[in-house]
mmCIF file of C-alpha atoms and ligand atoms in Angstrom:
data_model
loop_
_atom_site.group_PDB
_atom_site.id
_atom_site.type_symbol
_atom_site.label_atom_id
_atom_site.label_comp_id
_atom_site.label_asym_id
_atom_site.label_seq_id
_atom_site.Cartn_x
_atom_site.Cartn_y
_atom_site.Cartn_z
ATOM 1 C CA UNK I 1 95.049 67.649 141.329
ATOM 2 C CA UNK I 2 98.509 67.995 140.337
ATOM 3 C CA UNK I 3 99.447 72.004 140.737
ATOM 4 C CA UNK I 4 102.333 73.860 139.935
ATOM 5 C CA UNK I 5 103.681 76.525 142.468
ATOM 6 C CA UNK I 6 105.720 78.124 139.474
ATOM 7 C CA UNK I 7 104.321 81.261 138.570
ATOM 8 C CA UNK I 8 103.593 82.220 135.226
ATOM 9 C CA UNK I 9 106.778 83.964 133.293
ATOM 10 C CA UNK I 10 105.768 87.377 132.366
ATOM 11 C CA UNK I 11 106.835 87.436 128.765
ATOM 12 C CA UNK I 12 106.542 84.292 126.240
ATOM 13 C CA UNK I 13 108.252 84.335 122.649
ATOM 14 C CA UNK I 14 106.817 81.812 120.011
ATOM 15 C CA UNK I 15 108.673 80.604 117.447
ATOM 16 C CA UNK I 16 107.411 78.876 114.470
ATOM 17 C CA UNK I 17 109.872 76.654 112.762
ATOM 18 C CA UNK I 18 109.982 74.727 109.489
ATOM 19 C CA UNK I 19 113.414 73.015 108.201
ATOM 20 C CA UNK I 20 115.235 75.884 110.016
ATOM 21 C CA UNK I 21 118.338 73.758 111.607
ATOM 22 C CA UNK I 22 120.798 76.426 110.776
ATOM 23 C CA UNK I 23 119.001 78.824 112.673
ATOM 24 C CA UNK I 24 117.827 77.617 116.006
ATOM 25 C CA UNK I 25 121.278 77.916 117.705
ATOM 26 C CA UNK I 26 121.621 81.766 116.459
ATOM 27 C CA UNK I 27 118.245 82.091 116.941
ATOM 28 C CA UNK I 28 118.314 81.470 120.971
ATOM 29 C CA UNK I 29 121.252 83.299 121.489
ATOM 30 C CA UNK I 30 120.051 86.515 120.211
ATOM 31 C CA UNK I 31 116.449 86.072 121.873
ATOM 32 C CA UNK I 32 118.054 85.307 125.128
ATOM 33 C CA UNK I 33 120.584 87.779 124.501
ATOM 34 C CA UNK I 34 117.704 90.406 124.497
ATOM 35 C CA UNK I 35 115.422 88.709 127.057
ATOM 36 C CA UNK I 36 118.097 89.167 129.439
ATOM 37 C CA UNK I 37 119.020 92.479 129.252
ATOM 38 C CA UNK I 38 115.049 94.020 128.793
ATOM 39 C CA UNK I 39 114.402 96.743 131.996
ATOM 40 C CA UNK I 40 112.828 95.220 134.766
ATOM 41 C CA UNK I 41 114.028 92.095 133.926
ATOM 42 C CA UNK I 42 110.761 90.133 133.378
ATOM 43 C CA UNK I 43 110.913 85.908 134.033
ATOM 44 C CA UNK I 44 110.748 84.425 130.726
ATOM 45 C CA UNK I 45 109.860 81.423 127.992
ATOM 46 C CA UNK I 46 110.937 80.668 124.583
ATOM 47 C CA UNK I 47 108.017 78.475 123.324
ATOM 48 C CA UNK I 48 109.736 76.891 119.754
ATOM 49 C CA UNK I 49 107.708 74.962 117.818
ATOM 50 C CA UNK I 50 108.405 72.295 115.294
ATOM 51 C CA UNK I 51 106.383 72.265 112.799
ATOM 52 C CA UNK I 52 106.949 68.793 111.306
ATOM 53 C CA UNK I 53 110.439 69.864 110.280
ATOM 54 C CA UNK I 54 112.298 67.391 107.745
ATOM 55 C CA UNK I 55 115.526 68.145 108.440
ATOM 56 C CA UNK I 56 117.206 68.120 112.406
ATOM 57 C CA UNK I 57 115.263 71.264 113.746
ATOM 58 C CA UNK I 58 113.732 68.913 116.338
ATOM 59 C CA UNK I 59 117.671 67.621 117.439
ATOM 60 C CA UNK I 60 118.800 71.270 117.576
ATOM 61 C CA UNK I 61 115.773 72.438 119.682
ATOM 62 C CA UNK I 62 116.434 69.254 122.154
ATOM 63 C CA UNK I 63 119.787 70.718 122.358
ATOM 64 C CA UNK I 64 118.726 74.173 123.588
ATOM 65 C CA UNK I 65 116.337 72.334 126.005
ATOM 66 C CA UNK I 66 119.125 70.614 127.605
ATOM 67 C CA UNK I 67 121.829 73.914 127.633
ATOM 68 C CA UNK I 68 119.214 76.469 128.542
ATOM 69 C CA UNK I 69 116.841 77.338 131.053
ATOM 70 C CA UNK I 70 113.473 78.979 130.013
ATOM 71 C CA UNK I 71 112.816 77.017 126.515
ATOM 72 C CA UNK I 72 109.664 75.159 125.361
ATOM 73 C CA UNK I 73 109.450 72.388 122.622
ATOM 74 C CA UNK I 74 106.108 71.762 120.988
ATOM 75 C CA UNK I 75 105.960 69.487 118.851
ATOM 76 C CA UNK I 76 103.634 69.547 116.475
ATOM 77 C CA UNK I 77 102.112 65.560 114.970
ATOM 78 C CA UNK I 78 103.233 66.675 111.609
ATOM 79 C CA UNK I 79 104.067 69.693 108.894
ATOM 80 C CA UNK I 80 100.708 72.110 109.698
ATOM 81 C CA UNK I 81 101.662 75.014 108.209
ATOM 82 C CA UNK I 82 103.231 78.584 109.592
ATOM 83 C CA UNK I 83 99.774 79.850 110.830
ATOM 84 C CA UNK I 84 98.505 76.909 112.725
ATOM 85 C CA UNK I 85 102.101 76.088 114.094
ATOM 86 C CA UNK I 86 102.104 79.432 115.790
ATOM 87 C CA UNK I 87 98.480 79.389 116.855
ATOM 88 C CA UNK I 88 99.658 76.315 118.396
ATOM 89 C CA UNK I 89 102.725 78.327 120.450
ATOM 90 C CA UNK I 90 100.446 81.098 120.995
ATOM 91 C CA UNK I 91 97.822 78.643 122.914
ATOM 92 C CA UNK I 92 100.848 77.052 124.320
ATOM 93 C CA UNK I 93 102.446 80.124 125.936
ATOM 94 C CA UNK I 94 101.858 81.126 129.420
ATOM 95 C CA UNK I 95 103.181 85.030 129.641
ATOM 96 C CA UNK I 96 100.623 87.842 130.381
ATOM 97 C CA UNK I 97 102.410 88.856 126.860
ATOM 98 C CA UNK I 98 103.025 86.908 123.865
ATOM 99 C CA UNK I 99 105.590 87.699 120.994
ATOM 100 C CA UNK I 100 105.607 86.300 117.766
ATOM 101 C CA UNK I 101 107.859 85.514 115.765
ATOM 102 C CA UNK I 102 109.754 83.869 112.679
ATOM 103 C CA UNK I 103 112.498 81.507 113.196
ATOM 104 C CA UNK I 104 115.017 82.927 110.342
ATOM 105 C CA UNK I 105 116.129 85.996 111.887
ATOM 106 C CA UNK I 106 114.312 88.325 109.540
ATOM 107 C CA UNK I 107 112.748 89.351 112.730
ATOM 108 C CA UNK I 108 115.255 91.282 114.678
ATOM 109 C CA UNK I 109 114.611 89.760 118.299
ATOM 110 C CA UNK I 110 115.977 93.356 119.565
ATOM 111 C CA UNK I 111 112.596 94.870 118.540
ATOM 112 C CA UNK I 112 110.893 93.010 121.242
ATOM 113 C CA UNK I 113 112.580 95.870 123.893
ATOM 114 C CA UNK I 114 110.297 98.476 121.805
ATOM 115 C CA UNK I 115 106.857 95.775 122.196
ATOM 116 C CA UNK I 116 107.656 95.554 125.940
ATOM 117 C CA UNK I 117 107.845 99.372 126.172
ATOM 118 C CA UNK I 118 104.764 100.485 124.515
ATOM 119 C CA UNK I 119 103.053 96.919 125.920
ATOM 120 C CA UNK I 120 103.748 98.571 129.620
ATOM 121 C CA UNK I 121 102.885 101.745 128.646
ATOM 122 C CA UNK I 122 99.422 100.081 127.822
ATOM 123 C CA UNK I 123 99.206 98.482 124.540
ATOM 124 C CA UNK I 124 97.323 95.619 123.894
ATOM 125 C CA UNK I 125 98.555 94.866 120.247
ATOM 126 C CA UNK I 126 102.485 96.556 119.302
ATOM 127 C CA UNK I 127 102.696 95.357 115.728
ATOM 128 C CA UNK I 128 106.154 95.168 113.846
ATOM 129 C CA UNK I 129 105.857 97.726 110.494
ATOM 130 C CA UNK I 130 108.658 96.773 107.553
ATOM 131 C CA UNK I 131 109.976 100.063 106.464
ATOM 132 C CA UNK I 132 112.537 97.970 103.997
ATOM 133 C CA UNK I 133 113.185 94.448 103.522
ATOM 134 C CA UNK I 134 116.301 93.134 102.710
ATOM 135 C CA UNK I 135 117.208 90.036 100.871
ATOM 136 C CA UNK I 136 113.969 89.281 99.047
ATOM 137 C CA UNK I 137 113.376 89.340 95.282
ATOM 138 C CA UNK I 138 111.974 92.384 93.367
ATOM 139 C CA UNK I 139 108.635 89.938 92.739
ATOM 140 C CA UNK I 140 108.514 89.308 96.189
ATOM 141 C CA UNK I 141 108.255 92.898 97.325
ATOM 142 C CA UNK I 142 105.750 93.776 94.297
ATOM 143 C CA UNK I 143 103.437 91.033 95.398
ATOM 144 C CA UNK I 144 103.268 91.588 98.699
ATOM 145 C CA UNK I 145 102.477 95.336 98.022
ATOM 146 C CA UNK I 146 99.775 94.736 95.959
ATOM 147 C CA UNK I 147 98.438 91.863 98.497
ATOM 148 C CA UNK I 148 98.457 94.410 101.512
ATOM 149 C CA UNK I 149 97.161 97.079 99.825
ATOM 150 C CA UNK I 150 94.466 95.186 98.072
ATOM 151 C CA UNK I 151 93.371 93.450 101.425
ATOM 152 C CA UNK I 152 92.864 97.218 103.212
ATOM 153 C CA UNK I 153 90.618 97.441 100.234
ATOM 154 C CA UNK I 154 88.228 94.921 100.753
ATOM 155 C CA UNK I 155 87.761 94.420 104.616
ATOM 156 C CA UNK I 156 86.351 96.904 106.734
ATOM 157 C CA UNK I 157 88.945 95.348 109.510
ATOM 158 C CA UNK I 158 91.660 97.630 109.410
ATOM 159 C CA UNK I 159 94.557 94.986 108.521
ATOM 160 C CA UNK I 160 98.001 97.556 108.670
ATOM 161 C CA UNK I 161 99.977 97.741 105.441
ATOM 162 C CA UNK I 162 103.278 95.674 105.610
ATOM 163 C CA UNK I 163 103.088 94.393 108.774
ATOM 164 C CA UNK I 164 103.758 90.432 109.314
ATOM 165 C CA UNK I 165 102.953 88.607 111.862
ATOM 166 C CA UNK I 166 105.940 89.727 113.968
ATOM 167 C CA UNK I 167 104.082 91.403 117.232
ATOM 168 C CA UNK I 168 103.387 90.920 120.642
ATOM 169 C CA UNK I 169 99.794 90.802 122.421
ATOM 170 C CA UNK I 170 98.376 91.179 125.967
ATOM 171 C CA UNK I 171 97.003 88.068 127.363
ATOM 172 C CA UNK I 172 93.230 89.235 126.799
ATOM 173 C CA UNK I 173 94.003 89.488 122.979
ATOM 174 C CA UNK I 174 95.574 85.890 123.281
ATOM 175 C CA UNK I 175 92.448 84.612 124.978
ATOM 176 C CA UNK I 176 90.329 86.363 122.206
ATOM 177 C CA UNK I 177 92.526 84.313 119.631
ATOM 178 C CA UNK I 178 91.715 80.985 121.136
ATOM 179 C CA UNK I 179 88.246 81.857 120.711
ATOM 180 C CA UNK I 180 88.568 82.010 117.285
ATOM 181 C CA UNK I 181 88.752 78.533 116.054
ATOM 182 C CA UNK I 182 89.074 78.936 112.304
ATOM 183 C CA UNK I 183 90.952 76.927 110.276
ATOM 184 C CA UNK I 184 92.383 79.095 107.371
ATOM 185 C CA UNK I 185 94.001 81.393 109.678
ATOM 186 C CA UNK I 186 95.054 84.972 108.886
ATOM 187 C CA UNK I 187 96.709 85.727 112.005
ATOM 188 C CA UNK I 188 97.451 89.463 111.674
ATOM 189 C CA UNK I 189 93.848 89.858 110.386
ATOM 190 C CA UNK I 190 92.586 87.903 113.710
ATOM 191 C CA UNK I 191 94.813 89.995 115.497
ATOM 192 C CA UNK I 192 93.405 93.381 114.083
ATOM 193 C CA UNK I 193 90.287 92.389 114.221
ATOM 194 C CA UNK I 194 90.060 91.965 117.819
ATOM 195 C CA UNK I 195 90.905 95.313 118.437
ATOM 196 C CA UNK I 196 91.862 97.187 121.833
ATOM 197 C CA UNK I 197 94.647 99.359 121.543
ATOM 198 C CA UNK I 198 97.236 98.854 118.875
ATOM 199 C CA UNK I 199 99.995 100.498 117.502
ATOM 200 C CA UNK I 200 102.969 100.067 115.022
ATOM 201 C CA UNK I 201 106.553 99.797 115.487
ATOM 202 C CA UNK I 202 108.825 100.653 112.236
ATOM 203 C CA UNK I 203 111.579 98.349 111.343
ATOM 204 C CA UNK I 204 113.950 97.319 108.525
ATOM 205 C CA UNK I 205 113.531 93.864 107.654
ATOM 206 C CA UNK I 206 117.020 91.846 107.306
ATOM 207 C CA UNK I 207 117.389 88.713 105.267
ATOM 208 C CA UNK I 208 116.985 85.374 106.012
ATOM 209 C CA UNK I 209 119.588 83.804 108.095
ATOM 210 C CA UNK I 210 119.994 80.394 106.300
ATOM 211 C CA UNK I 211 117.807 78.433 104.446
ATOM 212 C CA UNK I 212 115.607 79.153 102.194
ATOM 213 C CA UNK I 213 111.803 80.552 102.491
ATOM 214 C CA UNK I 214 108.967 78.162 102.936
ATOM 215 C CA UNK I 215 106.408 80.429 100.783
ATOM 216 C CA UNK I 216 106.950 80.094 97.145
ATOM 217 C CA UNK I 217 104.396 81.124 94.745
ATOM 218 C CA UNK I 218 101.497 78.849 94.846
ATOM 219 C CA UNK I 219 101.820 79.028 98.707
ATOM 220 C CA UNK I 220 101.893 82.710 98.855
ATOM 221 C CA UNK I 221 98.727 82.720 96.595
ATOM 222 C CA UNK I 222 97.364 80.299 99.206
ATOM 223 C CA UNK I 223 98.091 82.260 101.997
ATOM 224 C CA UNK I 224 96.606 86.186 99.926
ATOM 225 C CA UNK I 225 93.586 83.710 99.020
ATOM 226 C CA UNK I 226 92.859 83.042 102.826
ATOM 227 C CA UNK I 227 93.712 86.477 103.825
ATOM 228 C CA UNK I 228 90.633 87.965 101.634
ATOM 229 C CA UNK I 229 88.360 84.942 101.952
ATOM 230 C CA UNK I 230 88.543 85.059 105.661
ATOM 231 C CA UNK I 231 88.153 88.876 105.979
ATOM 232 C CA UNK I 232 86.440 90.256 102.828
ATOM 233 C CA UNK I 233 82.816 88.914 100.974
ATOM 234 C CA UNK I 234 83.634 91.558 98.194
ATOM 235 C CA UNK I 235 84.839 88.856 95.872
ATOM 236 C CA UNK I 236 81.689 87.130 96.172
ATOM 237 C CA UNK I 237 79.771 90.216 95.729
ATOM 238 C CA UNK I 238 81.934 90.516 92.450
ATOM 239 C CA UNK I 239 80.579 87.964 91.307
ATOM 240 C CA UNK I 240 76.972 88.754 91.121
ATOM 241 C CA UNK I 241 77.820 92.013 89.632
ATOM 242 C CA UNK I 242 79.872 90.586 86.783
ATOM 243 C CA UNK I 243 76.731 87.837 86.117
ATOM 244 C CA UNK I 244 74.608 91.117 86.526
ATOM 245 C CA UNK I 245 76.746 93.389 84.258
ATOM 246 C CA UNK I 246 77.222 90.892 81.944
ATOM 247 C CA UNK I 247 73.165 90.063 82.063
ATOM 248 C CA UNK I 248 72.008 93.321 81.435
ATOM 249 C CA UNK I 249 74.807 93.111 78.042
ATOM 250 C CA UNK I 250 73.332 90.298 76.853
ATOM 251 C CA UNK I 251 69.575 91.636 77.395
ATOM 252 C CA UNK I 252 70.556 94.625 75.390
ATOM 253 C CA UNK I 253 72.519 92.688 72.651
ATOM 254 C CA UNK I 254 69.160 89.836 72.582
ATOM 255 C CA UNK I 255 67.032 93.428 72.189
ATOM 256 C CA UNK I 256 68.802 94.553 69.593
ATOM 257 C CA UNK I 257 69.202 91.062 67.308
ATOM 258 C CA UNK I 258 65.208 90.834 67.993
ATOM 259 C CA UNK I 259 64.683 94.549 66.464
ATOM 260 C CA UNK I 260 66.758 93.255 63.636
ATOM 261 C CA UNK I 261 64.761 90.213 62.823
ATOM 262 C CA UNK I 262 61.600 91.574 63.452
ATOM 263 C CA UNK I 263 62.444 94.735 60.777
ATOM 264 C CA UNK I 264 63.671 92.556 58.467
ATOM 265 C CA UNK I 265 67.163 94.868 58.789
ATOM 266 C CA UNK I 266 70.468 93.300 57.630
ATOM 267 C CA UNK I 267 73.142 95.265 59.966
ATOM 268 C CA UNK I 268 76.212 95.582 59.078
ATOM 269 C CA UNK I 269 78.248 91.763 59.378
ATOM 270 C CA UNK I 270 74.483 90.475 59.413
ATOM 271 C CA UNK I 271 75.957 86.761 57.832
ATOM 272 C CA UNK I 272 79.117 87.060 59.822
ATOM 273 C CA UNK I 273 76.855 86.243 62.880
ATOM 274 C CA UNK I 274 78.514 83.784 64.331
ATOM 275 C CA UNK I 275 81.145 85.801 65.197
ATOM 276 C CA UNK I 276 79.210 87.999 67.915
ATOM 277 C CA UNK I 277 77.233 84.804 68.720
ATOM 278 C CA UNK I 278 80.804 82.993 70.062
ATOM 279 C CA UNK I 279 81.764 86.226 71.745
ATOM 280 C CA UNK I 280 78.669 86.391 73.506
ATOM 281 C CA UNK I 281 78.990 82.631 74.425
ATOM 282 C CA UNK I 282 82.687 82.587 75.629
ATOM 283 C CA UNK I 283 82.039 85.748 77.611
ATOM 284 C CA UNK I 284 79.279 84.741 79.392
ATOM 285 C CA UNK I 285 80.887 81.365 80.236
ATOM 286 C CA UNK I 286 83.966 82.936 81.617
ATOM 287 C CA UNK I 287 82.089 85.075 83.800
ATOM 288 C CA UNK I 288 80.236 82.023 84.619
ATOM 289 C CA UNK I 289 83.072 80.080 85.255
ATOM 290 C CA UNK I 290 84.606 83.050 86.925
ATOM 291 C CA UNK I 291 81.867 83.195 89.779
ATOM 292 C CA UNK I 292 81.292 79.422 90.114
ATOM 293 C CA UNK I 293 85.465 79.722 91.144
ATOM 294 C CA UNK I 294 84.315 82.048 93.621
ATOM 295 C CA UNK I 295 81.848 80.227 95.126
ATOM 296 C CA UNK I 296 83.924 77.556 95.390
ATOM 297 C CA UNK I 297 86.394 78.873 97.488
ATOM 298 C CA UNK I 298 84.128 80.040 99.567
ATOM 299 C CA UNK I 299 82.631 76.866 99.742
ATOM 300 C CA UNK I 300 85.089 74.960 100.268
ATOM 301 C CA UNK I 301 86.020 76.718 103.341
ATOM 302 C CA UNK I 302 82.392 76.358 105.060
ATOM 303 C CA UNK I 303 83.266 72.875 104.203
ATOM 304 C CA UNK I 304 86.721 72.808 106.083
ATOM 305 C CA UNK I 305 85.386 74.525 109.073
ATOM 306 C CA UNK I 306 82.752 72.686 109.514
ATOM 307 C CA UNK I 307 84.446 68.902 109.845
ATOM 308 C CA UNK I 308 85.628 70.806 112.568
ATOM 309 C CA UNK I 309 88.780 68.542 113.085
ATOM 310 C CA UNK I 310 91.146 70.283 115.680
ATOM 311 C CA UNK I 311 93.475 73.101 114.131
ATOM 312 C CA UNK I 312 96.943 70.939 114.887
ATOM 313 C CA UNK I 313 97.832 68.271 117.173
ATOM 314 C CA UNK I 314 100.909 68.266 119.634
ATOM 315 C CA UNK I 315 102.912 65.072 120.064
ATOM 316 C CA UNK I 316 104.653 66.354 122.811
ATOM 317 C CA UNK I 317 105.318 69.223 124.976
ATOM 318 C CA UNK I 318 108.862 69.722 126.885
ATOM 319 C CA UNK I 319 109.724 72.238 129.001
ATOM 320 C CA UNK I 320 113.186 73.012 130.647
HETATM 321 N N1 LIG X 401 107.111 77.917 108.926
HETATM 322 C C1 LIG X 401 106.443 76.912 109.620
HETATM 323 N N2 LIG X 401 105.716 75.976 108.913
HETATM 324 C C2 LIG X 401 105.620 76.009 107.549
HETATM 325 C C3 LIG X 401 106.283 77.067 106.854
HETATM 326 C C4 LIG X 401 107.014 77.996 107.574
HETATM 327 O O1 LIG X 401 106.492 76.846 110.848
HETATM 328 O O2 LIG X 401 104.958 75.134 106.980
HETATM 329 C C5 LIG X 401 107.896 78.916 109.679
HETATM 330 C C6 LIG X 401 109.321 79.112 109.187
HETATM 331 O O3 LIG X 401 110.182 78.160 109.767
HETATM 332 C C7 LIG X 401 109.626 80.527 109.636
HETATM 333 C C8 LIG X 401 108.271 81.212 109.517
HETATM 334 O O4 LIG X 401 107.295 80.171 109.492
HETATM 335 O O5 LIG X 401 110.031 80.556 110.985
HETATM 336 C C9 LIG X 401 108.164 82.083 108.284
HETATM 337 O O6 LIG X 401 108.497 81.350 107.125
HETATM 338 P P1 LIG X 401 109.444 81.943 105.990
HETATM 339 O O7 LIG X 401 110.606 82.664 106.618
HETATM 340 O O8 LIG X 401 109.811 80.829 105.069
HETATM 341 O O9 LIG X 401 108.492 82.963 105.257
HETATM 342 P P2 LIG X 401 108.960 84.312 104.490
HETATM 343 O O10 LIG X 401 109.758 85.122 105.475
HETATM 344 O O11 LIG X 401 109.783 83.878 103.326
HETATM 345 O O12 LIG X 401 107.671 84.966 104.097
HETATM 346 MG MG1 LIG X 402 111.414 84.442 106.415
#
């Protein structure tokens, strides 16, 4: 059996990172920067993954392997996506605490003094809260309101408002996560929903370093679509209620044409029927439509999970 004497480092910090070249190199030096100078000094690793990156992340993370001590490089078979690349880094990461966070700077690595405070003064779970965020469009910053207000909505897990996944955990909350296999991962919801003790840590959110952002639109409707799906059955509860609101209409309505024909009345538009016959139609076909949608994405989850492929899969693993 081939054992290491190394000890495990104290403190790991996963990285994510997708067509980010510009930013490694800044990246490091403001991590390390911090890293060195936290109280206590705690041993240390810098777990960066690359998450199928086009451009030369992989080359500039190879460099920081050779310069500096204390630096991981997984690398991921291909492009998997933000959530599963950091699950990867998170299962990765040996420290009794785990950070997360992006590889653009929007995360300011100096927060991660506050985590290790209130982490040692017994957190399990020290979650980064935006109090502003700088650098992203006005649609941006509407959206994202209305997705993490909406979420606390429908999920009895309490999921806190504006919070990304920036955060660190305890190494019992990191073991819970690896327990949870599933694919269309909501991290932050995971991470709520294990529980223990958690608190928030307010920040102001800068912009991105260089680059540009890897979530436009249709990914962002992805990623709120996963968010409910995996924590909320409300929308599918919707949908009986709309078939069942909608039923009950069109009982009343099939009552009331009935009592017309039966007393021989001509109401009002009487020969115009095929007017309210189409809106009766279309409406019950869009609610139709509406709840078959739901299913659907419901289904096709339970479909994804179980093939049960693995989550991600590592081509290598470097460490310096
Ligand atoms: N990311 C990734 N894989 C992807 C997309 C993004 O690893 O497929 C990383 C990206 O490099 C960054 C983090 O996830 O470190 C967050 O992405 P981004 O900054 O584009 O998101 P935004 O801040 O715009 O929401
Ligand atoms: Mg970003």
């Amino acid at each position: 059996m081939h054992q290491t004497t190394e000890a495990p480092p104290t403190l790991s910090v996963v990285v994510p990172l997708y067509n980010e070249e510009g930013n490694v190199a800044p990246l490091l030096e403001r991590i390390v920067g911090i890293l060195e100078r936290l109280p206590g000094t705690p041993s240390y690793e810098i777990v960066l993954v690359n998450d199928g990156s086009k451009d030369r992340t992989l080359e500039r993370i190879r460099e920081e392997l050779r310069a500096r001590a204390n630096v991981v490089l997984v690398n991921l078979s291909r492009n998997f996506g933000h959530q599963l690349a950091a699950t990867a880094g998170v299962e990765i990461a040996r420290g009794d605490a785990v950070v997360l966070m992006d590889g653009d700077l929007q995360d300011p690595p100096e927060l991660i003094a506050d985590f290790v405070e209130q982490w040692r003064a017994g957190y399990d779970v020290v979650y980064a809260v935006r109090r502003t965020r700088r650098g992203e469009s006005p649609f941006k910053l509407l959206t994202a309101r209305i997705f993490y207000r909406t979420i606390k909505r429908l999920t009895k897990v309490s999921i806190p408002v504006d919070t990304g996944d920036f955060r660190l955990m305890s190494r019992r909350v990191v073991e819970a996560l690896k327990r949870s296999p599933e694919r269309h991962r909501f991290l932050r919801g995971l991470v709520s929903w294990v529980g223990y003790n958690q608190i928030g840590v307010e920040y102001d959110r800068d912009e991105r370093l260089s680059g540009e952002t890897k979530y436009p639109l249709p990914k962002m409707i992805r990623f709120a679509i996963d968010g409910i799906t995996s924590f909320s059955d409300v929308p599918l509860r919707f949908a009986s209620y709309l078939g069942f609101v909608s039923s009950v209409i069109a009982f009343v309505y099939a009552m009331v044409v009935v009592g017309f024909k039966i007393f021989s009345l001509n109401p009002p538009g009487y020969t115009r029927g095929w007017a309210s016959t189409i809106v009766a139609v279309l409406f019950l076909g869009g609610v139709q439509l509406i709840s078959l949608g739901i299913l659907g994405e419901y289904i096709g989850r339970i479909y994804d999970e179980v093939k049960g492929r693995p989550l991600y899969l590592i081509s290598e693993v470097e460490r310096s």
